[in-house]
mmCIF file of C-alpha atoms in Angstrom:
data_model
loop_
_atom_site.group_PDB
_atom_site.id
_atom_site.type_symbol
_atom_site.label_atom_id
_atom_site.label_comp_id
_atom_site.label_asym_id
_atom_site.label_seq_id
_atom_site.Cartn_x
_atom_site.Cartn_y
_atom_site.Cartn_z
ATOM 1 C CA MET J 1 -27.634 -114.576 -39.903
ATOM 2 C CA PRO J 2 -30.227 -114.650 -37.131
ATOM 3 C CA ALA J 3 -33.098 -117.086 -37.378
ATOM 4 C CA ARG J 4 -35.512 -115.883 -40.047
ATOM 5 C CA PRO J 5 -39.174 -116.147 -38.972
ATOM 6 C CA ARG J 6 -40.522 -116.487 -42.515
ATOM 7 C CA TRP J 7 -38.088 -119.229 -43.507
ATOM 8 C CA THR J 8 -39.964 -122.490 -43.606
ATOM 9 C CA ILE J 9 -36.808 -124.450 -42.902
ATOM 10 C CA ALA J 10 -38.769 -122.708 -39.782
ATOM 11 C CA LEU J 11 -35.896 -123.248 -44.920
ATOM 12 C CA ILE J 12 -13.632 -127.873 -60.707
ATOM 13 C CA ALA J 13 -11.169 -129.973 -60.283
ATOM 14 C CA ALA J 14 -12.369 -128.912 -63.771
ATOM 15 C CA ALA J 15 -12.977 -125.296 -64.672
ATOM 16 C CA VAL J 16 -16.570 -125.365 -63.461
ATOM 17 C CA LEU J 17 -17.825 -127.193 -60.362
ATOM 18 C CA THR J 18 -21.463 -128.028 -60.967
ATOM 19 C CA LEU J 19 -24.323 -129.408 -58.940
ATOM 20 C CA GLY J 20 -25.053 -132.105 -61.497
ATOM 21 C CA CYS J 21 -28.786 -131.901 -61.893
ATOM 22 C CA GLY J 22 -30.037 -133.219 -65.185
ATOM 23 C CA ALA J 23 -33.021 -134.926 -63.522
ATOM 24 C CA LEU J 24 -34.599 -131.752 -62.197
ATOM 25 C CA PRO J 25 -37.902 -130.512 -63.624
ATOM 26 C CA GLU J 26 -37.981 -128.609 -66.873
ATOM 27 C CA PRO J 27 -37.320 -124.922 -66.172
ATOM 28 C CA ALA J 28 -40.301 -122.630 -65.846
ATOM 29 C CA THR J 29 -39.868 -119.068 -66.987
ATOM 30 C CA PRO J 30 -39.969 -116.911 -63.850
ATOM 31 C CA ASP J 31 -41.469 -113.481 -63.790
ATOM 32 C CA ASP J 32 -42.020 -111.003 -61.001
ATOM 33 C CA SER J 33 -45.671 -111.867 -60.497
ATOM 34 C CA ALA J 34 -47.256 -114.626 -58.446
ATOM 35 C CA PRO J 35 -47.648 -117.947 -60.298
ATOM 36 C CA GLN J 36 -50.917 -118.905 -61.897
ATOM 37 C CA PRO J 37 -53.148 -121.506 -60.193
ATOM 38 C CA GLY J 38 -51.765 -124.994 -60.636
ATOM 39 C CA SER J 39 -48.094 -123.960 -60.480
ATOM 40 C CA ALA J 40 -47.788 -124.507 -56.737
ATOM 41 C CA PRO J 41 -45.727 -127.472 -55.528
ATOM 42 C CA THR J 42 -47.489 -130.800 -55.754
ATOM 43 C CA THR J 43 -46.299 -131.762 -52.264
ATOM 44 C CA ALA J 44 -48.163 -131.201 -48.993
ATOM 45 C CA ARG J 45 -46.471 -127.828 -48.525
ATOM 46 C CA GLU J 46 -49.000 -125.520 -50.138
ATOM 47 C CA SER J 47 -49.088 -123.406 -46.944
ATOM 48 C CA ASP J 48 -45.366 -122.746 -47.296
ATOM 49 C CA GLY J 49 -45.887 -119.875 -49.723
ATOM 50 C CA ALA J 50 -42.509 -120.680 -51.319
ATOM 51 C CA MET J 51 -43.743 -120.038 -54.839
ATOM 52 C CA THR J 52 -42.971 -116.545 -56.092
ATOM 53 C CA VAL J 53 -39.779 -115.274 -57.628
ATOM 54 C CA ASP J 54 -39.440 -112.683 -54.860
ATOM 55 C CA GLU J 55 -39.619 -115.419 -52.246
ATOM 56 C CA PHE J 56 -37.035 -117.417 -54.153
ATOM 57 C CA ARG J 57 -34.715 -114.413 -54.183
ATOM 58 C CA ASP J 58 -35.217 -113.887 -50.450
ATOM 59 C CA ASP J 59 -34.366 -117.516 -49.711
ATOM 60 C CA ALA J 60 -31.386 -117.503 -52.081
ATOM 61 C CA GLU J 61 -30.028 -114.377 -50.401
ATOM 62 C CA GLY J 62 -30.621 -115.903 -46.975
ATOM 63 C CA ALA J 63 -28.854 -119.126 -47.958
ATOM 64 C CA VAL J 64 -25.764 -117.242 -49.155
ATOM 65 C CA ILE J 65 -25.630 -115.028 -46.056
ATOM 66 C CA GLN J 66 -25.958 -118.046 -43.778
ATOM 67 C CA ALA J 67 -23.251 -119.957 -45.669
ATOM 68 C CA GLU J 68 -20.888 -116.982 -45.371
ATOM 69 C CA THR J 69 -21.645 -116.702 -41.658
ATOM 70 C CA TYR J 70 -21.116 -120.415 -41.083
ATOM 71 C CA TRP J 71 -17.850 -120.770 -42.971
ATOM 72 C CA SER J 72 -16.474 -117.538 -41.555
ATOM 73 C CA GLY J 73 -17.035 -118.999 -38.087
ATOM 74 C CA VAL J 74 -15.414 -122.309 -39.001
ATOM 75 C CA PHE J 75 -12.318 -120.587 -40.403
ATOM 76 C CA LYS J 76 -12.121 -118.188 -37.447
ATOM 77 C CA ALA J 77 -12.239 -121.094 -34.995
ATOM 78 C CA SER J 78 -9.213 -122.533 -36.818
ATOM 79 C CA GLY J 79 -7.359 -119.222 -36.706
ATOM 80 C CA VAL J 80 -7.618 -118.701 -40.455
ATOM 81 C CA GLY J 81 -9.030 -115.686 -42.270
ATOM 82 C CA PHE J 82 -11.996 -116.234 -44.568
ATOM 83 C CA THR J 83 -12.864 -114.377 -47.757
ATOM 84 C CA PRO J 84 -16.489 -114.772 -48.903
ATOM 85 C CA VAL J 85 -17.283 -115.755 -52.471
ATOM 86 C CA ARG J 86 -16.926 -112.678 -54.676
ATOM 87 C CA THR J 87 -20.449 -112.770 -56.085
ATOM 88 C CA VAL J 88 -23.497 -114.981 -56.624
ATOM 89 C CA THR J 89 -25.039 -114.400 -60.032
ATOM 90 C CA PRO J 90 -28.218 -115.713 -61.703
ATOM 91 C CA TYR J 91 -28.214 -116.308 -65.456
ATOM 92 C CA ARG J 92 -30.848 -117.309 -68.007
ATOM 93 C CA ASP J 93 -29.256 -119.230 -70.864
ATOM 94 C CA SER J 94 -26.269 -121.420 -71.622
ATOM 95 C CA GLY J 95 -23.316 -119.217 -72.508
ATOM 96 C CA ASP J 96 -24.618 -116.112 -70.720
ATOM 97 C CA LEU J 97 -21.675 -116.506 -68.374
ATOM 98 C CA ALA J 98 -18.334 -118.223 -68.714
ATOM 99 C CA CYS J 99 -15.862 -119.639 -66.246
ATOM 100 C CA GLY J 100 -12.546 -118.781 -67.818
ATOM 101 C CA ARG J 101 -13.162 -119.833 -71.404
ATOM 102 C CA GLU J 102 -15.760 -122.471 -70.592
ATOM 103 C CA PRO J 103 -19.431 -121.506 -71.076
ATOM 104 C CA ILE J 104 -21.575 -122.232 -68.033
ATOM 105 C CA PRO J 105 -24.312 -124.755 -68.913
ATOM 106 C CA ALA J 106 -28.039 -124.178 -68.648
ATOM 107 C CA ASP J 107 -30.167 -125.920 -66.010
ATOM 108 C CA ASN J 108 -27.474 -125.987 -63.371
ATOM 109 C CA ALA J 109 -25.620 -124.206 -60.610
ATOM 110 C CA VAL J 110 -21.836 -123.855 -60.559
ATOM 111 C CA TYR J 111 -18.902 -122.508 -58.636
ATOM 112 C CA CYS J 112 -16.243 -120.947 -60.853
ATOM 113 C CA PRO J 113 -12.773 -120.978 -59.266
ATOM 114 C CA ALA J 114 -11.350 -118.757 -62.005
ATOM 115 C CA GLY J 115 -13.668 -115.876 -61.132
ATOM 116 C CA ASP J 116 -14.512 -116.939 -57.564
ATOM 117 C CA PHE J 117 -18.248 -116.723 -58.175
ATOM 118 C CA ILE J 118 -21.336 -118.893 -57.905
ATOM 119 C CA ALA J 119 -23.845 -118.831 -60.750
ATOM 120 C CA TYR J 120 -27.208 -120.518 -61.144
ATOM 121 C CA ASP J 121 -29.739 -120.791 -63.949
ATOM 122 C CA ALA J 122 -32.598 -118.652 -62.630
ATOM 123 C CA ASP J 123 -35.384 -120.351 -64.614
ATOM 124 C CA TRP J 124 -34.248 -123.815 -63.607
ATOM 125 C CA ALA J 125 -33.652 -122.886 -59.960
ATOM 126 C CA VAL J 126 -37.081 -121.271 -59.581
ATOM 127 C CA ALA J 127 -38.714 -124.336 -61.138
ATOM 128 C CA ALA J 128 -36.951 -126.592 -58.630
ATOM 129 C CA PHE J 129 -37.864 -124.204 -55.813
ATOM 130 C CA ARG J 130 -41.543 -124.428 -56.755
ATOM 131 C CA LYS J 131 -41.523 -128.191 -57.217
ATOM 132 C CA ILE J 132 -39.348 -129.271 -54.279
ATOM 133 C CA GLY J 133 -39.541 -126.415 -51.779
ATOM 134 C CA ASP J 134 -37.327 -123.754 -50.268
ATOM 135 C CA ALA J 135 -35.117 -126.261 -48.453
ATOM 136 C CA PHE J 136 -33.658 -127.154 -51.847
ATOM 137 C CA VAL J 137 -32.363 -123.609 -52.323
ATOM 138 C CA TYR J 138 -30.296 -123.904 -49.146
ATOM 139 C CA TYR J 139 -28.870 -127.220 -50.307
ATOM 140 C CA LEU J 140 -28.226 -125.940 -53.831
ATOM 141 C CA LEU J 141 -26.242 -122.896 -52.736
ATOM 142 C CA GLY J 142 -24.704 -124.738 -49.788
ATOM 143 C CA HIS J 143 -23.228 -127.293 -52.187
ATOM 144 C CA GLU J 144 -21.729 -124.622 -54.423
ATOM 145 C CA TYR J 145 -20.409 -122.658 -51.456
ATOM 146 C CA ALA J 146 -18.742 -125.865 -50.292
ATOM 147 C CA HIS J 147 -16.857 -125.957 -53.596
ATOM 148 C CA ALA J 148 -15.646 -122.422 -52.876
ATOM 149 C CA VAL J 149 -14.406 -123.588 -49.474
ATOM 150 C CA GLN J 150 -12.640 -126.552 -51.078
ATOM 151 C CA ALA J 151 -10.850 -124.073 -53.342
ATOM 152 C CA ARG J 152 -9.843 -121.921 -50.370
ATOM 153 C CA LEU J 153 -8.468 -124.991 -48.581
ATOM 154 C CA GLY J 154 -6.633 -126.215 -51.671
ATOM 155 C CA ILE J 155 -8.504 -129.526 -51.637
ATOM 156 C CA GLU J 156 -8.162 -131.633 -54.757
ATOM 157 C CA HIS J 157 -9.331 -135.141 -55.586
ATOM 158 C CA ARG J 158 -8.233 -137.614 -58.205
ATOM 159 C CA TYR J 159 -11.826 -138.275 -59.204
ATOM 160 C CA GLY J 160 -14.541 -135.671 -59.601
ATOM 161 C CA ILE J 161 -17.094 -137.821 -57.790
ATOM 162 C CA ASP J 162 -15.046 -137.626 -54.589
ATOM 163 C CA HIS J 163 -14.943 -133.839 -54.834
ATOM 164 C CA GLU J 164 -18.700 -133.684 -55.344
ATOM 165 C CA LEU J 165 -19.604 -136.067 -52.538
ATOM 166 C CA GLN J 166 -17.365 -134.132 -50.167
ATOM 167 C CA ALA J 167 -19.203 -130.935 -51.157
ATOM 168 C CA ASP J 168 -22.508 -132.681 -50.412
ATOM 169 C CA CYS J 169 -21.173 -133.646 -46.981
ATOM 170 C CA MET J 170 -19.993 -130.074 -46.347
ATOM 171 C CA ALA J 171 -23.389 -128.708 -47.389
ATOM 172 C CA GLY J 172 -25.011 -131.102 -44.938
ATOM 173 C CA ALA J 173 -22.641 -130.009 -42.170
ATOM 174 C CA TYR J 174 -23.349 -126.334 -42.833
ATOM 175 C CA LEU J 175 -27.089 -126.915 -42.606
ATOM 176 C CA GLY J 176 -27.023 -129.338 -39.678
ATOM 177 C CA ASP J 177 -24.683 -127.157 -37.631
ATOM 178 C CA SER J 178 -26.749 -124.062 -38.435
ATOM 179 C CA VAL J 179 -29.893 -125.805 -37.191
ATOM 180 C CA ARG J 180 -28.174 -127.073 -34.037
ATOM 181 C CA SER J 181 -26.861 -123.576 -33.274
ATOM 182 C CA ASP J 182 -30.351 -122.099 -33.763
ATOM 183 C CA GLN J 183 -29.259 -120.006 -36.726
ATOM 184 C CA LEU J 184 -31.788 -121.825 -38.905
ATOM 185 C CA ARG J 185 -34.993 -123.619 -37.995
ATOM 186 C CA LEU J 186 -36.532 -126.639 -39.657
ATOM 187 C CA ALA J 187 -40.246 -126.793 -40.337
ATOM 188 C CA ASP J 188 -42.176 -130.014 -40.796
ATOM 189 C CA GLY J 189 -41.246 -131.601 -44.093
ATOM 190 C CA ASP J 190 -37.935 -129.807 -44.647
ATOM 191 C CA LEU J 191 -35.776 -132.900 -44.160
ATOM 192 C CA GLN J 192 -37.932 -134.655 -46.723
ATOM 193 C CA GLU J 193 -37.386 -131.727 -49.074
ATOM 194 C CA PHE J 194 -33.642 -132.279 -48.759
ATOM 195 C CA ARG J 195 -34.198 -135.921 -49.676
ATOM 196 C CA ARG J 196 -36.345 -135.008 -52.682
ATOM 197 C CA GLY J 197 -33.729 -132.515 -53.810
ATOM 198 C CA LEU J 198 -30.989 -135.129 -53.597
ATOM 199 C CA LEU J 199 -33.204 -137.540 -55.507
ATOM 200 C CA SER J 200 -33.289 -134.949 -58.293
ATOM 201 C CA VAL J 201 -29.538 -134.549 -58.658
ATOM 202 C CA GLY J 202 -28.268 -138.147 -58.587
ATOM 203 C CA ASP J 203 -26.334 -139.460 -61.574
ATOM 204 C CA PRO J 204 -28.311 -141.337 -64.243
ATOM 205 C CA GLU J 205 -28.454 -145.085 -63.792
ATOM 206 C CA GLY J 206 -25.480 -146.760 -65.411
ATOM 207 C CA GLN J 207 -23.210 -143.702 -65.463
ATOM 208 C CA PRO J 208 -19.633 -144.809 -64.658
ATOM 209 C CA TRP J 209 -18.466 -143.562 -61.269
ATOM 210 C CA PHE J 210 -15.109 -142.553 -62.746
ATOM 211 C CA ALA J 211 -16.591 -140.354 -65.490
ATOM 212 C CA PRO J 212 -15.431 -136.736 -65.127
ATOM 213 C CA GLU J 213 -19.017 -135.498 -64.857
ATOM 214 C CA SER J 214 -20.069 -138.019 -62.185
ATOM 215 C CA HIS J 215 -21.387 -136.589 -58.924
ATOM 216 C CA GLY J 216 -22.680 -139.757 -57.265
ATOM 217 C CA THR J 217 -25.793 -141.876 -57.251
ATOM 218 C CA VAL J 218 -28.868 -140.775 -55.326
ATOM 219 C CA ALA J 219 -27.862 -143.125 -52.486
ATOM 220 C CA GLN J 220 -24.272 -141.858 -52.422
ATOM 221 C CA ARG J 221 -25.289 -138.203 -52.437
ATOM 222 C CA THR J 222 -27.952 -138.731 -49.802
ATOM 223 C CA ASP J 223 -25.547 -140.645 -47.560
ATOM 224 C CA ALA J 224 -22.861 -137.966 -47.942
ATOM 225 C CA PHE J 225 -25.249 -135.089 -47.224
ATOM 226 C CA PHE J 226 -26.821 -136.656 -44.150
ATOM 227 C CA ALA J 227 -23.441 -137.826 -42.808
ATOM 228 C CA GLY J 228 -22.455 -134.163 -42.732
ATOM 229 C CA TYR J 229 -25.859 -133.091 -41.448
ATOM 230 C CA ASP J 230 -25.746 -135.547 -38.527
ATOM 231 C CA LYS J 231 -22.019 -135.595 -37.706
ATOM 232 C CA SER J 232 -20.814 -132.163 -38.867
ATOM 233 C CA LEU J 233 -17.522 -131.632 -40.691
ATOM 234 C CA ASN J 234 -15.902 -134.592 -38.935
ATOM 235 C CA ALA J 235 -17.698 -136.763 -41.506
ATOM 236 C CA CYS J 236 -16.335 -134.886 -44.515
ATOM 237 C CA ASP J 237 -12.661 -135.913 -44.582
ATOM 238 C CA LEU J 238 -11.291 -132.358 -44.737
ATOM 239 C CA SER J 239 -7.937 -133.270 -43.217
#
């Protein structure tokens, strides 16, 4: 996707591969109108304009298109054909969608290998978009698209945390490489938005690293993402 002038980043091994995001803000019910006063992000990004549902949809669409473009190029450079994810689908409540026989949970984003689709809770995602900024949308969907790539490469890990941290690294590589190739542009504050987003999705303190639902601590997820962002896929142990 060519650089987008309005983008302010100028921005499972189990049945369901999730983002792991219990610490994100409570979901706000999105509608198709502009938010009421006071619902803008509390950060210094009020001029961003990344507040309405339509803007969220534009950024979500842009993030998916850019991920498809990036991974298609990576596969092509390796002489391998690439098939994009079948669909990316918003949902509203737990159980609206299922991955195989497993209901997809509320307040999350997932990649479903069984149906080859990405799904995200629209209310929750818009709330995070408003609170953190549009950079988070690119990370959110970049992480799930990385799970789709893992599936295409046949990558498996003994522990779920390793699979999740690798997806964080791959999301970082996708974004860092896209910025370096001028496909995406960072605006002031976007790197900090990535950090705030990662702060929101770290495992709760005291959660065992070997638990099936573990995705990594804030420090682990931040390190994995920025290793990929700075060093590209070489940091992500894809061999």
